[in-house]
Amino acid sequence: YVGVLIEFNPMWALAFFVVIWLFFANAITERVPLYFTNETTRQALKQLVANKEAIHFLDLGCGFGANVAFMAKQPAVIESHGVETAPVPYALSKLVTTLKGGQTYAMDLWKTDLSYYDVVYAFLSPEPMPKLWQKVQAEMRPGTTFVSNSFAIPGVEASEIWTLEDGRQTQLYLYHIE
């Protein structure tokens, strides 16, 4: 048996960890991975606001900012914002929204005031949904809508459930705040 000796510098492991952390910091602290919203879902969000006026839109955990930029172009949307805390996604979302519209903030979703927004969108994970629902109820005004992509709020009946015609049959849970 002839073995090959490969030297491994431990700094590579540290560098790998740092890169992973820069992309997925939220998965470690909040148990929220980096999910991307697809074009079919963006079209559904467009449909949601199409017959409304003067909408303030917020994407909680906006990833690379594509939703924020897309919603900023909708006639009914006068402001489109996103919040993100993972460093690389935030930097990319800041670039995307600077170039294409909307605004992104390096802000923890738990410190974001939802009372300003008419439509709040989240594509997070099952983990934060009960706590997020408490925040939504405490801060969102009557007549506004909270939209959760794929993850229902446990024990709370959605006002509407939209099943989208995409590859994974995405479900949007709409909660109209009364």
mmCIF file with all atom_site columns, C-alpha atoms in Angstrom:
data_model
loop_
_atom_site.group_PDB
_atom_site.id
_atom_site.type_symbol
_atom_site.label_atom_id
_atom_site.label_alt_id
_atom_site.label_comp_id
_atom_site.label_asym_id
_atom_site.label_entity_id
_atom_site.label_seq_id
_atom_site.pdbx_PDB_ins_code
_atom_site.Cartn_x
_atom_site.Cartn_y
_atom_site.Cartn_z
_atom_site.occupancy
_atom_site.B_iso_or_equiv
_atom_site.pdbx_formal_charge
_atom_site.auth_seq_id
_atom_site.auth_comp_id
_atom_site.auth_asym_id
_atom_site.auth_atom_id
_atom_site.pdbx_PDB_model_num
ATOM 1   C CA . TYR A 1 1   ? 0.000   0.000  0.000   1.00 0.00 ? 1   TYR A CA 1
ATOM 2   C CA . VAL A 1 2   ? 1.393   3.331  -1.044  1.00 0.00 ? 2   VAL A CA 1
ATOM 3   C CA . GLY A 1 3   ? -0.356  6.263  0.565   1.00 0.00 ? 3   GLY A CA 1
ATOM 4   C CA . VAL A 1 4   ? -0.252  9.852  -0.470  1.00 0.00 ? 4   VAL A CA 1
ATOM 5   C CA . LEU A 1 5   ? 0.455   12.309 2.260   1.00 0.00 ? 5   LEU A CA 1
ATOM 6   C CA . ILE A 1 6   ? -1.539  15.507 1.862   1.00 0.00 ? 6   ILE A CA 1
ATOM 7   C CA . GLU A 1 7   ? -0.797  18.388 4.118   1.00 0.00 ? 7   GLU A CA 1
ATOM 8   C CA . PHE A 1 8   ? -3.870  20.224 5.273   1.00 0.00 ? 8   PHE A CA 1
ATOM 9   C CA . ASN A 1 9   ? -3.523  23.719 6.590   1.00 0.00 ? 9   ASN A CA 1
ATOM 10  C CA . PRO A 1 10  ? -6.095  24.332 9.376   1.00 0.00 ? 10  PRO A CA 1
ATOM 11  C CA . MET A 1 11  ? -6.516  27.884 8.118   1.00 0.00 ? 11  MET A CA 1
ATOM 12  C CA . TRP A 1 12  ? -8.465  26.420 5.176   1.00 0.00 ? 12  TRP A CA 1
ATOM 13  C CA . ALA A 1 13  ? -11.031 25.038 7.597   1.00 0.00 ? 13  ALA A CA 1
ATOM 14  C CA . LEU A 1 14  ? -11.310 28.407 9.294   1.00 0.00 ? 14  LEU A CA 1
ATOM 15  C CA . ALA A 1 15  ? -11.670 30.185 5.944   1.00 0.00 ? 15  ALA A CA 1
ATOM 16  C CA . PHE A 1 16  ? -14.351 27.691 4.864   1.00 0.00 ? 16  PHE A CA 1
ATOM 17  C CA . PHE A 1 17  ? -16.254 28.273 8.116   1.00 0.00 ? 17  PHE A CA 1
ATOM 18  C CA . VAL A 1 18  ? -16.081 32.065 7.701   1.00 0.00 ? 18  VAL A CA 1
ATOM 19  C CA . VAL A 1 19  ? -17.404 31.875 4.119   1.00 0.00 ? 19  VAL A CA 1
ATOM 20  C CA . ILE A 1 20  ? -20.270 29.614 5.208   1.00 0.00 ? 20  ILE A CA 1
ATOM 21  C CA . TRP A 1 21  ? -21.068 31.966 8.106   1.00 0.00 ? 21  TRP A CA 1
ATOM 22  C CA . LEU A 1 22  ? -21.084 35.008 5.797   1.00 0.00 ? 22  LEU A CA 1
ATOM 23  C CA . PHE A 1 23  ? -23.818 33.365 3.707   1.00 0.00 ? 23  PHE A CA 1
ATOM 24  C CA . PHE A 1 24  ? -25.774 31.450 6.324   1.00 0.00 ? 24  PHE A CA 1
ATOM 25  C CA . ALA A 1 25  ? -25.449 33.345 9.614   1.00 0.00 ? 25  ALA A CA 1
ATOM 26  C CA . ASN A 1 26  ? -29.240 33.251 10.016  1.00 0.00 ? 26  ASN A CA 1
ATOM 27  C CA . ALA A 1 27  ? -29.329 29.474 9.849   1.00 0.00 ? 27  ALA A CA 1
ATOM 28  C CA . ILE A 1 28  ? -27.078 29.304 12.889  1.00 0.00 ? 28  ILE A CA 1
ATOM 29  C CA . THR A 1 29  ? -28.768 31.936 15.051  1.00 0.00 ? 29  THR A CA 1
ATOM 30  C CA . GLU A 1 30  ? -32.413 31.861 13.927  1.00 0.00 ? 30  GLU A CA 1
ATOM 31  C CA . ARG A 1 31  ? -32.644 28.446 12.253  1.00 0.00 ? 31  ARG A CA 1
ATOM 32  C CA . VAL A 1 32  ? -33.605 30.151 9.008   1.00 0.00 ? 32  VAL A CA 1
ATOM 33  C CA . PRO A 1 33  ? -31.753 28.979 5.902   1.00 0.00 ? 33  PRO A CA 1
ATOM 34  C CA . LEU A 1 34  ? -31.301 31.033 2.752   1.00 0.00 ? 34  LEU A CA 1
ATOM 35  C CA . TYR A 1 35  ? -34.386 30.402 0.600   1.00 0.00 ? 35  TYR A CA 1
ATOM 36  C CA . PHE A 1 36  ? -34.954 32.101 -2.729  1.00 0.00 ? 36  PHE A CA 1
ATOM 37  C CA . THR A 1 37  ? -38.357 33.243 -3.933  1.00 0.00 ? 37  THR A CA 1
ATOM 38  C CA . ASN A 1 38  ? -39.096 32.153 -7.495  1.00 0.00 ? 38  ASN A CA 1
ATOM 39  C CA . GLU A 1 39  ? -40.596 34.181 -10.335 1.00 0.00 ? 39  GLU A CA 1
ATOM 40  C CA . THR A 1 40  ? -44.000 32.497 -10.011 1.00 0.00 ? 40  THR A CA 1
ATOM 41  C CA . THR A 1 41  ? -44.217 33.687 -6.416  1.00 0.00 ? 41  THR A CA 1
ATOM 42  C CA . ARG A 1 42  ? -43.182 37.200 -7.409  1.00 0.00 ? 42  ARG A CA 1
ATOM 43  C CA . GLN A 1 43  ? -46.007 37.220 -9.956  1.00 0.00 ? 43  GLN A CA 1
ATOM 44  C CA . ALA A 1 44  ? -48.438 36.181 -7.198  1.00 0.00 ? 44  ALA A CA 1
ATOM 45  C CA . LEU A 1 45  ? -47.195 39.054 -5.012  1.00 0.00 ? 45  LEU A CA 1
ATOM 46  C CA . LYS A 1 46  ? -47.724 41.374 -7.979  1.00 0.00 ? 46  LYS A CA 1
ATOM 47  C CA . GLN A 1 47  ? -51.293 40.072 -8.284  1.00 0.00 ? 47  GLN A CA 1
ATOM 48  C CA . LEU A 1 48  ? -51.840 40.590 -4.540  1.00 0.00 ? 48  LEU A CA 1
ATOM 49  C CA . VAL A 1 49  ? -51.081 44.323 -4.759  1.00 0.00 ? 49  VAL A CA 1
ATOM 50  C CA . ALA A 1 50  ? -52.400 44.978 -8.287  1.00 0.00 ? 50  ALA A CA 1
ATOM 51  C CA . ASN A 1 51  ? -55.745 46.481 -7.270  1.00 0.00 ? 51  ASN A CA 1
ATOM 52  C CA . LYS A 1 52  ? -54.459 48.430 -4.304  1.00 0.00 ? 52  LYS A CA 1
ATOM 53  C CA . GLU A 1 53  ? -52.975 51.880 -3.936  1.00 0.00 ? 53  GLU A CA 1
ATOM 54  C CA . ALA A 1 54  ? -49.997 53.304 -2.061  1.00 0.00 ? 54  ALA A CA 1
ATOM 55  C CA . ILE A 1 55  ? -48.624 50.023 -0.746  1.00 0.00 ? 55  ILE A CA 1
ATOM 56  C CA . HIS A 1 56  ? -45.617 49.875 1.559   1.00 0.00 ? 56  HIS A CA 1
ATOM 57  C CA . PHE A 1 57  ? -44.034 46.417 1.028   1.00 0.00 ? 57  PHE A CA 1
ATOM 58  C CA . LEU A 1 58  ? -41.542 44.647 3.289   1.00 0.00 ? 58  LEU A CA 1
ATOM 59  C CA . ASP A 1 59  ? -39.611 41.418 2.709   1.00 0.00 ? 59  ASP A CA 1
ATOM 60  C CA . LEU A 1 60  ? -38.398 39.913 5.995   1.00 0.00 ? 60  LEU A CA 1
ATOM 61  C CA . GLY A 1 61  ? -35.108 38.125 5.322   1.00 0.00 ? 61  GLY A CA 1
ATOM 62  C CA . CYS A 1 62  ? -34.863 39.425 1.774   1.00 0.00 ? 62  CYS A CA 1
ATOM 63  C CA . GLY A 1 63  ? -31.859 37.335 0.721   1.00 0.00 ? 63  GLY A CA 1
ATOM 64  C CA . PHE A 1 64  ? -30.324 38.845 -2.412  1.00 0.00 ? 64  PHE A CA 1
ATOM 65  C CA . GLY A 1 65  ? -33.051 41.507 -2.771  1.00 0.00 ? 65  GLY A CA 1
ATOM 66  C CA . ALA A 1 66  ? -34.791 40.286 -5.933  1.00 0.00 ? 66  ALA A CA 1
ATOM 67  C CA . ASN A 1 67  ? -38.300 40.563 -4.391  1.00 0.00 ? 67  ASN A CA 1
ATOM 68  C CA . VAL A 1 68  ? -37.612 44.037 -3.074  1.00 0.00 ? 68  VAL A CA 1
ATOM 69  C CA . ALA A 1 69  ? -36.445 45.254 -6.496  1.00 0.00 ? 69  ALA A CA 1
ATOM 70  C CA . PHE A 1 70  ? -39.352 43.518 -8.260  1.00 0.00 ? 70  PHE A CA 1
ATOM 71  C CA . MET A 1 71  ? -42.002 44.944 -5.935  1.00 0.00 ? 71  MET A CA 1
ATOM 72  C CA . ALA A 1 72  ? -40.477 48.433 -6.227  1.00 0.00 ? 72  ALA A CA 1
ATOM 73  C CA . LYS A 1 73  ? -41.472 48.380 -9.908  1.00 0.00 ? 73  LYS A CA 1
ATOM 74  C CA . GLN A 1 74  ? -45.153 47.634 -9.222  1.00 0.00 ? 74  GLN A CA 1
ATOM 75  C CA . PRO A 1 75  ? -47.441 50.648 -9.794  1.00 0.00 ? 75  PRO A CA 1
ATOM 76  C CA . ALA A 1 76  ? -49.302 50.133 -6.501  1.00 0.00 ? 76  ALA A CA 1
ATOM 77  C CA . VAL A 1 77  ? -46.109 49.954 -4.441  1.00 0.00 ? 77  VAL A CA 1
ATOM 78  C CA . ILE A 1 78  ? -44.766 53.320 -3.339  1.00 0.00 ? 78  ILE A CA 1
ATOM 79  C CA . GLU A 1 79  ? -42.030 51.848 -1.119  1.00 0.00 ? 79  GLU A CA 1
ATOM 80  C CA . SER A 1 80  ? -40.421 48.442 -1.192  1.00 0.00 ? 80  SER A CA 1
ATOM 81  C CA . HIS A 1 81  ? -38.046 47.511 1.609   1.00 0.00 ? 81  HIS A CA 1
ATOM 82  C CA . GLY A 1 82  ? -36.183 44.426 2.728   1.00 0.00 ? 82  GLY A CA 1
ATOM 83  C CA . VAL A 1 83  ? -34.281 43.456 5.839   1.00 0.00 ? 83  VAL A CA 1
ATOM 84  C CA . GLU A 1 84  ? -31.411 40.965 5.957   1.00 0.00 ? 84  GLU A CA 1
ATOM 85  C CA . THR A 1 85  ? -28.734 40.179 8.515   1.00 0.00 ? 85  THR A CA 1
ATOM 86  C CA . ALA A 1 86  ? -26.526 37.575 6.820   1.00 0.00 ? 86  ALA A CA 1
ATOM 87  C CA . PRO A 1 87  ? -23.520 39.602 5.573   1.00 0.00 ? 87  PRO A CA 1
ATOM 88  C CA . VAL A 1 88  ? -23.112 38.393 1.970   1.00 0.00 ? 88  VAL A CA 1
ATOM 89  C CA . PRO A 1 89  ? -26.828 38.267 1.128   1.00 0.00 ? 89  PRO A CA 1
ATOM 90  C CA . TYR A 1 90  ? -27.223 41.743 2.645   1.00 0.00 ? 90  TYR A CA 1
ATOM 91  C CA . ALA A 1 91  ? -24.343 43.146 0.569   1.00 0.00 ? 91  ALA A CA 1
ATOM 92  C CA . LEU A 1 92  ? -25.741 41.613 -2.612  1.00 0.00 ? 92  LEU A CA 1
ATOM 93  C CA . SER A 1 93  ? -29.277 42.798 -1.829  1.00 0.00 ? 93  SER A CA 1
ATOM 94  C CA . LYS A 1 94  ? -27.962 46.311 -1.203  1.00 0.00 ? 94  LYS A CA 1
ATOM 95  C CA . LEU A 1 95  ? -26.296 46.244 -4.629  1.00 0.00 ? 95  LEU A CA 1
ATOM 96  C CA . VAL A 1 96  ? -29.393 44.821 -6.364  1.00 0.00 ? 96  VAL A CA 1
ATOM 97  C CA . THR A 1 97  ? -31.786 47.322 -4.799  1.00 0.00 ? 97  THR A CA 1
ATOM 98  C CA . THR A 1 98  ? -29.442 50.241 -5.455  1.00 0.00 ? 98  THR A CA 1
ATOM 99  C CA . LEU A 1 99  ? -29.331 49.301 -9.133  1.00 0.00 ? 99  LEU A CA 1
ATOM 100 C CA . LYS A 1 100 ? -32.914 48.098 -9.647  1.00 0.00 ? 100 LYS A CA 1
ATOM 101 C CA . GLY A 1 101 ? -35.065 49.810 -7.019  1.00 0.00 ? 101 GLY A CA 1
ATOM 102 C CA . GLY A 1 102 ? -36.211 49.430 -3.459  1.00 0.00 ? 102 GLY A CA 1
ATOM 103 C CA . GLN A 1 103 ? -34.164 49.651 -0.294  1.00 0.00 ? 103 GLN A CA 1
ATOM 104 C CA . THR A 1 104 ? -32.486 47.029 1.850   1.00 0.00 ? 104 THR A CA 1
ATOM 105 C CA . TYR A 1 105 ? -31.479 47.395 5.474   1.00 0.00 ? 105 TYR A CA 1
ATOM 106 C CA . ALA A 1 106 ? -29.053 45.389 7.586   1.00 0.00 ? 106 ALA A CA 1
ATOM 107 C CA . MET A 1 107 ? -31.626 44.882 10.295  1.00 0.00 ? 107 MET A CA 1
ATOM 108 C CA . ASP A 1 108 ? -32.817 42.032 12.452  1.00 0.00 ? 108 ASP A CA 1
ATOM 109 C CA . LEU A 1 109 ? -36.412 41.199 11.602  1.00 0.00 ? 109 LEU A CA 1
ATOM 110 C CA . TRP A 1 110 ? -37.235 41.175 15.322  1.00 0.00 ? 110 TRP A CA 1
ATOM 111 C CA . LYS A 1 111 ? -36.210 44.838 15.558  1.00 0.00 ? 111 LYS A CA 1
ATOM 112 C CA . THR A 1 112 ? -38.102 45.881 12.415  1.00 0.00 ? 112 THR A CA 1
ATOM 113 C CA . ASP A 1 113 ? -41.287 47.870 13.017  1.00 0.00 ? 113 ASP A CA 1
ATOM 114 C CA . LEU A 1 114 ? -44.033 46.237 10.951  1.00 0.00 ? 114 LEU A CA 1
ATOM 115 C CA . SER A 1 115 ? -46.618 48.960 11.627  1.00 0.00 ? 115 SER A CA 1
ATOM 116 C CA . TYR A 1 116 ? -45.436 51.007 8.635   1.00 0.00 ? 116 TYR A CA 1
ATOM 117 C CA . TYR A 1 117 ? -46.138 48.279 6.069   1.00 0.00 ? 117 TYR A CA 1
ATOM 118 C CA . ASP A 1 118 ? -49.284 47.195 4.232   1.00 0.00 ? 118 ASP A CA 1
ATOM 119 C CA . VAL A 1 119 ? -47.897 43.900 2.926   1.00 0.00 ? 119 VAL A CA 1
ATOM 120 C CA . VAL A 1 120 ? -45.217 41.976 4.804   1.00 0.00 ? 120 VAL A CA 1
ATOM 121 C CA . TYR A 1 121 ? -43.723 38.909 3.111   1.00 0.00 ? 121 TYR A CA 1
ATOM 122 C CA . ALA A 1 122 ? -41.595 36.202 4.699   1.00 0.00 ? 122 ALA A CA 1
ATOM 123 C CA . PHE A 1 123 ? -39.973 33.018 3.373   1.00 0.00 ? 123 PHE A CA 1
ATOM 124 C CA . LEU A 1 124 ? -38.275 31.818 6.532   1.00 0.00 ? 124 LEU A CA 1
ATOM 125 C CA . SER A 1 125 ? -38.766 28.389 8.142   1.00 0.00 ? 125 SER A CA 1
ATOM 126 C CA . PRO A 1 126 ? -41.221 26.762 10.554  1.00 0.00 ? 126 PRO A CA 1
ATOM 127 C CA . GLU A 1 127 ? -39.010 27.676 13.530  1.00 0.00 ? 127 GLU A CA 1
ATOM 128 C CA . PRO A 1 128 ? -39.751 31.421 13.903  1.00 0.00 ? 128 PRO A CA 1
ATOM 129 C CA . MET A 1 129 ? -43.398 31.371 12.789  1.00 0.00 ? 129 MET A CA 1
ATOM 130 C CA . PRO A 1 130 ? -45.125 31.312 16.216  1.00 0.00 ? 130 PRO A CA 1
ATOM 131 C CA . LYS A 1 131 ? -42.971 34.172 17.505  1.00 0.00 ? 131 LYS A CA 1
ATOM 132 C CA . LEU A 1 132 ? -43.327 36.069 14.222  1.00 0.00 ? 132 LEU A CA 1
ATOM 133 C CA . TRP A 1 133 ? -47.126 35.762 14.424  1.00 0.00 ? 133 TRP A CA 1
ATOM 134 C CA . GLN A 1 134 ? -47.040 37.422 17.848  1.00 0.00 ? 134 GLN A CA 1
ATOM 135 C CA . LYS A 1 135 ? -45.028 40.273 16.328  1.00 0.00 ? 135 LYS A CA 1
ATOM 136 C CA . VAL A 1 136 ? -47.391 40.539 13.348  1.00 0.00 ? 136 VAL A CA 1
ATOM 137 C CA . GLN A 1 137 ? -50.438 40.718 15.617  1.00 0.00 ? 137 GLN A CA 1
ATOM 138 C CA . ALA A 1 138 ? -48.835 43.308 17.880  1.00 0.00 ? 138 ALA A CA 1
ATOM 139 C CA . GLU A 1 139 ? -47.538 45.595 15.123  1.00 0.00 ? 139 GLU A CA 1
ATOM 140 C CA . MET A 1 140 ? -49.466 45.282 11.869  1.00 0.00 ? 140 MET A CA 1
ATOM 141 C CA . ARG A 1 141 ? -52.499 47.523 11.379  1.00 0.00 ? 141 ARG A CA 1
ATOM 142 C CA . PRO A 1 142 ? -56.027 46.362 10.481  1.00 0.00 ? 142 PRO A CA 1
ATOM 143 C CA . GLY A 1 143 ? -56.423 46.071 6.722   1.00 0.00 ? 143 GLY A CA 1
ATOM 144 C CA . THR A 1 144 ? -52.834 44.916 6.141   1.00 0.00 ? 144 THR A CA 1
ATOM 145 C CA . THR A 1 145 ? -51.653 41.492 4.992   1.00 0.00 ? 145 THR A CA 1
ATOM 146 C CA . PHE A 1 146 ? -48.927 39.150 6.179   1.00 0.00 ? 146 PHE A CA 1
ATOM 147 C CA . VAL A 1 147 ? -47.801 36.605 3.562   1.00 0.00 ? 147 VAL A CA 1
ATOM 148 C CA . SER A 1 148 ? -45.804 33.520 4.490   1.00 0.00 ? 148 SER A CA 1
ATOM 149 C CA . ASN A 1 149 ? -44.228 31.471 1.735   1.00 0.00 ? 149 ASN A CA 1
ATOM 150 C CA . SER A 1 150 ? -44.555 27.712 2.419   1.00 0.00 ? 150 SER A CA 1
ATOM 151 C CA . PHE A 1 151 ? -44.794 27.852 6.211   1.00 0.00 ? 151 PHE A CA 1
ATOM 152 C CA . ALA A 1 152 ? -48.170 28.233 7.899   1.00 0.00 ? 152 ALA A CA 1
ATOM 153 C CA . ILE A 1 153 ? -48.458 29.691 11.352  1.00 0.00 ? 153 ILE A CA 1
ATOM 154 C CA . PRO A 1 154 ? -49.184 26.753 13.654  1.00 0.00 ? 154 PRO A CA 1
ATOM 155 C CA . GLY A 1 155 ? -52.702 26.801 15.060  1.00 0.00 ? 155 GLY A CA 1
ATOM 156 C CA . VAL A 1 156 ? -53.780 29.859 13.058  1.00 0.00 ? 156 VAL A CA 1
ATOM 157 C CA . GLU A 1 157 ? -56.117 29.552 10.087  1.00 0.00 ? 157 GLU A CA 1
ATOM 158 C CA . ALA A 1 158 ? -54.909 31.546 7.097   1.00 0.00 ? 158 ALA A CA 1
ATOM 159 C CA . SER A 1 159 ? -57.350 34.016 5.537   1.00 0.00 ? 159 SER A CA 1
ATOM 160 C CA . GLU A 1 160 ? -56.405 32.580 2.134   1.00 0.00 ? 160 GLU A CA 1
ATOM 161 C CA . ILE A 1 161 ? -54.033 29.917 0.818   1.00 0.00 ? 161 ILE A CA 1
ATOM 162 C CA . TRP A 1 162 ? -52.757 30.345 -2.708  1.00 0.00 ? 162 TRP A CA 1
ATOM 163 C CA . THR A 1 163 ? -51.277 27.242 -4.346  1.00 0.00 ? 163 THR A CA 1
ATOM 164 C CA . LEU A 1 164 ? -49.019 28.328 -7.168  1.00 0.00 ? 164 LEU A CA 1
ATOM 165 C CA . GLU A 1 165 ? -48.405 26.565 -10.448 1.00 0.00 ? 165 GLU A CA 1
ATOM 166 C CA . ASP A 1 166 ? -44.664 26.129 -10.074 1.00 0.00 ? 166 ASP A CA 1
ATOM 167 C CA . GLY A 1 167 ? -42.446 23.087 -9.821  1.00 0.00 ? 167 GLY A CA 1
ATOM 168 C CA . ARG A 1 168 ? -42.986 22.598 -6.099  1.00 0.00 ? 168 ARG A CA 1
ATOM 169 C CA . GLN A 1 169 ? -46.608 23.776 -5.846  1.00 0.00 ? 169 GLN A CA 1
ATOM 170 C CA . THR A 1 170 ? -45.619 26.650 -3.557  1.00 0.00 ? 170 THR A CA 1
ATOM 171 C CA . GLN A 1 171 ? -48.246 27.644 -1.042  1.00 0.00 ? 171 GLN A CA 1
ATOM 172 C CA . LEU A 1 172 ? -48.639 31.238 0.059   1.00 0.00 ? 172 LEU A CA 1
ATOM 173 C CA . TYR A 1 173 ? -50.412 31.669 3.379   1.00 0.00 ? 173 TYR A CA 1
ATOM 174 C CA . LEU A 1 174 ? -52.143 35.038 3.505   1.00 0.00 ? 174 LEU A CA 1
ATOM 175 C CA . TYR A 1 175 ? -53.173 36.428 6.841   1.00 0.00 ? 175 TYR A CA 1
ATOM 176 C CA . HIS A 1 176 ? -55.384 39.530 6.564   1.00 0.00 ? 176 HIS A CA 1
ATOM 177 C CA . ILE A 1 177 ? -55.067 41.536 9.744   1.00 0.00 ? 177 ILE A CA 1
ATOM 178 C CA . GLU A 1 178 ? -58.421 42.621 11.159  1.00 0.00 ? 178 GLU A CA 1
#
